[in-house]
Amino acid sequence: MLRLRVKEVAQQKKVSMNKLSQRSEVSYNIIRDIFNNPFRTINTDTLNRIAKALDVPVTDLIEDVPEEGSQQ
């Protein structure tokens, strides 16, 4: 299961939700939803825009986490 790390990366870079929305040209509501729900589904264009606005590779914005209740 993929988890978005947008909130953590933005905080590390001291970029607010509003500033990230402006830089990435992604609506504030979508940015807020991503911050509040890191398991939210987003399209690759949105992810690319956010990565570019934060000046990081897309791979820094996602992590693979085990699904709750899955057997390892």
Short mmCIF file of N, CA and C in Angstrom, two decimals:
data_model
loop_
_atom_site.label_atom_id
_atom_site.label_comp_id
_atom_site.label_asym_id
_atom_site.label_seq_id
_atom_site.Cartn_x
_atom_site.Cartn_y
_atom_site.Cartn_z
N MET A 1 0.85 -1.16 0.00
CA MET A 1 0.00 0.00 0.00
C MET A 1 0.90 1.24 0.00
N LEU A 2 0.57 2.19 -0.84
CA LEU A 2 1.37 3.41 -0.92
C LEU A 2 0.85 4.48 0.02
N ARG A 3 1.79 5.16 0.65
CA ARG A 3 1.48 6.26 1.56
C ARG A 3 2.20 7.50 1.05
N LEU A 4 1.47 8.60 0.99
CA LEU A 4 2.06 9.86 0.53
C LEU A 4 2.80 10.54 1.68
N ARG A 5 3.99 11.03 1.40
CA ARG A 5 4.81 11.72 2.39
C ARG A 5 4.85 13.23 2.12
N VAL A 6 3.85 13.75 1.45
CA VAL A 6 3.83 15.15 1.06
C VAL A 6 3.89 16.06 2.29
N LYS A 7 3.10 15.77 3.30
CA LYS A 7 3.07 16.61 4.49
C LYS A 7 4.44 16.67 5.16
N GLU A 8 5.08 15.51 5.33
CA GLU A 8 6.38 15.47 6.00
C GLU A 8 7.44 16.25 5.21
N VAL A 9 7.47 16.05 3.90
CA VAL A 9 8.47 16.72 3.07
C VAL A 9 8.22 18.23 3.06
N ALA A 10 6.96 18.62 2.95
CA ALA A 10 6.64 20.06 2.95
C ALA A 10 7.05 20.69 4.28
N GLN A 11 6.79 20.00 5.38
CA GLN A 11 7.17 20.54 6.69
C GLN A 11 8.69 20.65 6.83
N GLN A 12 9.42 19.65 6.33
CA GLN A 12 10.87 19.70 6.37
C GLN A 12 11.41 20.90 5.60
N LYS A 13 10.74 21.22 4.50
CA LYS A 13 11.17 22.34 3.65
C LYS A 13 10.50 23.65 4.05
N LYS A 14 9.71 23.60 5.12
CA LYS A 14 9.01 24.79 5.63
C LYS A 14 8.11 25.44 4.57
N VAL A 15 7.36 24.58 3.87
CA VAL A 15 6.42 25.04 2.85
C VAL A 15 5.01 24.78 3.36
N SER A 16 4.23 25.83 3.48
CA SER A 16 2.86 25.70 3.97
C SER A 16 1.96 25.08 2.90
N MET A 17 0.79 24.66 3.33
CA MET A 17 -0.18 24.11 2.38
C MET A 17 -0.54 25.15 1.33
N ASN A 18 -0.73 26.39 1.75
CA ASN A 18 -1.09 27.45 0.82
C ASN A 18 0.02 27.70 -0.20
N LYS A 19 1.25 27.78 0.28
CA LYS A 19 2.37 28.01 -0.63
C LYS A 19 2.55 26.83 -1.58
N LEU A 20 2.39 25.61 -1.07
CA LEU A 20 2.51 24.43 -1.92
C LEU A 20 1.43 24.43 -2.99
N SER A 21 0.23 24.81 -2.62
CA SER A 21 -0.86 24.89 -3.58
C SER A 21 -0.53 25.89 -4.69
N GLN A 22 -0.02 27.04 -4.31
CA GLN A 22 0.32 28.07 -5.30
C GLN A 22 1.46 27.61 -6.20
N ARG A 23 2.52 27.08 -5.61
CA ARG A 23 3.69 26.65 -6.40
C ARG A 23 3.37 25.51 -7.35
N SER A 24 2.55 24.58 -6.89
CA SER A 24 2.27 23.38 -7.68
C SER A 24 1.08 23.55 -8.62
N GLU A 25 0.31 24.62 -8.41
CA GLU A 25 -0.93 24.84 -9.16
C GLU A 25 -1.91 23.68 -8.97
N VAL A 26 -1.91 23.16 -7.75
CA VAL A 26 -2.86 22.13 -7.33
C VAL A 26 -3.78 22.81 -6.32
N SER A 27 -5.07 22.56 -6.41
CA SER A 27 -6.01 23.27 -5.54
C SER A 27 -5.68 23.05 -4.06
N TYR A 28 -5.94 24.09 -3.28
CA TYR A 28 -5.69 24.04 -1.84
C TYR A 28 -6.44 22.88 -1.20
N ASN A 29 -7.68 22.64 -1.65
CA ASN A 29 -8.48 21.55 -1.07
C ASN A 29 -7.82 20.19 -1.28
N ILE A 30 -7.22 19.99 -2.43
CA ILE A 30 -6.54 18.71 -2.70
C ILE A 30 -5.30 18.60 -1.82
N ILE A 31 -4.53 19.68 -1.71
CA ILE A 31 -3.34 19.67 -0.85
C ILE A 31 -3.75 19.36 0.59
N ARG A 32 -4.79 20.03 1.07
CA ARG A 32 -5.27 19.79 2.43
C ARG A 32 -5.69 18.34 2.61
N ASP A 33 -6.39 17.79 1.63
CA ASP A 33 -6.82 16.38 1.71
C ASP A 33 -5.61 15.44 1.77
N ILE A 34 -4.58 15.75 0.98
CA ILE A 34 -3.38 14.91 0.99
C ILE A 34 -2.69 15.00 2.35
N PHE A 35 -2.61 16.19 2.93
CA PHE A 35 -1.99 16.36 4.25
C PHE A 35 -2.78 15.56 5.30
N ASN A 36 -4.10 15.59 5.21
CA ASN A 36 -4.96 14.93 6.21
C ASN A 36 -5.13 13.44 5.97
N ASN A 37 -4.98 12.99 4.74
CA ASN A 37 -5.16 11.58 4.41
C ASN A 37 -4.02 11.12 3.50
N PRO A 38 -2.90 10.65 4.07
CA PRO A 38 -1.76 10.27 3.25
C PRO A 38 -2.00 9.01 2.41
N PHE A 39 -3.13 8.36 2.59
CA PHE A 39 -3.45 7.19 1.77
C PHE A 39 -4.42 7.54 0.65
N ARG A 40 -4.68 8.82 0.46
CA ARG A 40 -5.58 9.31 -0.58
C ARG A 40 -5.03 8.95 -1.96
N THR A 41 -5.89 8.65 -2.88
CA THR A 41 -5.49 8.38 -4.25
C THR A 41 -5.34 9.70 -5.00
N ILE A 42 -4.18 9.87 -5.66
CA ILE A 42 -3.98 11.05 -6.52
C ILE A 42 -3.38 10.59 -7.83
N ASN A 43 -3.53 11.40 -8.86
CA ASN A 43 -2.98 11.00 -10.15
C ASN A 43 -1.51 11.41 -10.26
N THR A 44 -0.83 10.84 -11.22
CA THR A 44 0.61 11.07 -11.35
C THR A 44 0.93 12.50 -11.73
N ASP A 45 0.06 13.17 -12.47
CA ASP A 45 0.29 14.57 -12.81
C ASP A 45 0.33 15.43 -11.54
N THR A 46 -0.61 15.20 -10.65
CA THR A 46 -0.64 15.93 -9.39
C THR A 46 0.62 15.65 -8.58
N LEU A 47 1.01 14.39 -8.50
CA LEU A 47 2.20 14.02 -7.75
C LEU A 47 3.45 14.68 -8.35
N ASN A 48 3.54 14.70 -9.67
CA ASN A 48 4.67 15.35 -10.34
C ASN A 48 4.71 16.85 -10.06
N ARG A 49 3.56 17.49 -10.08
CA ARG A 49 3.50 18.93 -9.80
C ARG A 49 3.96 19.24 -8.38
N ILE A 50 3.51 18.42 -7.44
CA ILE A 50 3.89 18.63 -6.04
C ILE A 50 5.39 18.40 -5.86
N ALA A 51 5.91 17.35 -6.46
CA ALA A 51 7.34 17.06 -6.35
C ALA A 51 8.17 18.21 -6.92
N LYS A 52 7.76 18.73 -8.06
CA LYS A 52 8.48 19.84 -8.68
C LYS A 52 8.42 21.08 -7.78
N ALA A 53 7.25 21.35 -7.20
CA ALA A 53 7.09 22.51 -6.32
C ALA A 53 7.96 22.39 -5.07
N LEU A 54 8.17 21.16 -4.60
CA LEU A 54 9.00 20.93 -3.41
C LEU A 54 10.47 20.69 -3.78
N ASP A 55 10.75 20.63 -5.07
CA ASP A 55 12.11 20.40 -5.56
C ASP A 55 12.69 19.09 -5.03
N VAL A 56 11.89 18.03 -5.15
CA VAL A 56 12.32 16.69 -4.75
C VAL A 56 11.89 15.69 -5.83
N PRO A 57 12.55 14.54 -5.90
CA PRO A 57 12.06 13.50 -6.81
C PRO A 57 10.72 12.95 -6.32
N VAL A 58 9.91 12.50 -7.23
CA VAL A 58 8.61 11.93 -6.87
C VAL A 58 8.78 10.80 -5.86
N THR A 59 9.84 10.04 -5.99
CA THR A 59 10.05 8.91 -5.09
C THR A 59 10.21 9.34 -3.63
N ASP A 60 10.55 10.60 -3.37
CA ASP A 60 10.63 11.10 -1.99
C ASP A 60 9.25 11.32 -1.39
N LEU A 61 8.24 11.35 -2.23
CA LEU A 61 6.89 11.66 -1.76
C LEU A 61 6.02 10.44 -1.51
N ILE A 62 6.55 9.26 -1.80
CA ILE A 62 5.76 8.05 -1.58
C ILE A 62 6.58 7.01 -0.83
N GLU A 63 5.88 6.20 -0.07
CA GLU A 63 6.52 5.08 0.59
C GLU A 63 5.58 3.89 0.56
N ASP A 64 6.16 2.72 0.52
CA ASP A 64 5.38 1.49 0.51
C ASP A 64 5.27 1.02 1.95
N VAL A 65 4.05 0.90 2.43
CA VAL A 65 3.83 0.44 3.81
C VAL A 65 2.94 -0.81 3.78
N PRO A 66 3.13 -1.70 4.73
CA PRO A 66 2.29 -2.89 4.75
C PRO A 66 0.84 -2.53 5.07
N GLU A 67 -0.06 -3.25 4.48
CA GLU A 67 -1.48 -3.04 4.77
C GLU A 67 -1.77 -3.58 6.17
N GLU A 68 -2.63 -2.88 6.90
CA GLU A 68 -2.98 -3.35 8.24
C GLU A 68 -3.65 -4.71 8.15
N GLY A 69 -3.25 -5.59 9.02
CA GLY A 69 -3.85 -6.92 9.06
C GLY A 69 -3.28 -7.89 8.05
N SER A 70 -2.31 -7.46 7.24
CA SER A 70 -1.75 -8.39 6.26
C SER A 70 -0.71 -9.28 6.93
N GLN A 71 -0.61 -10.48 6.46
CA GLN A 71 0.36 -11.45 6.98
C GLN A 71 1.69 -11.25 6.28
N GLN A 72 2.78 -11.27 7.03
CA GLN A 72 4.10 -11.09 6.42
C GLN A 72 4.87 -12.39 6.52
#
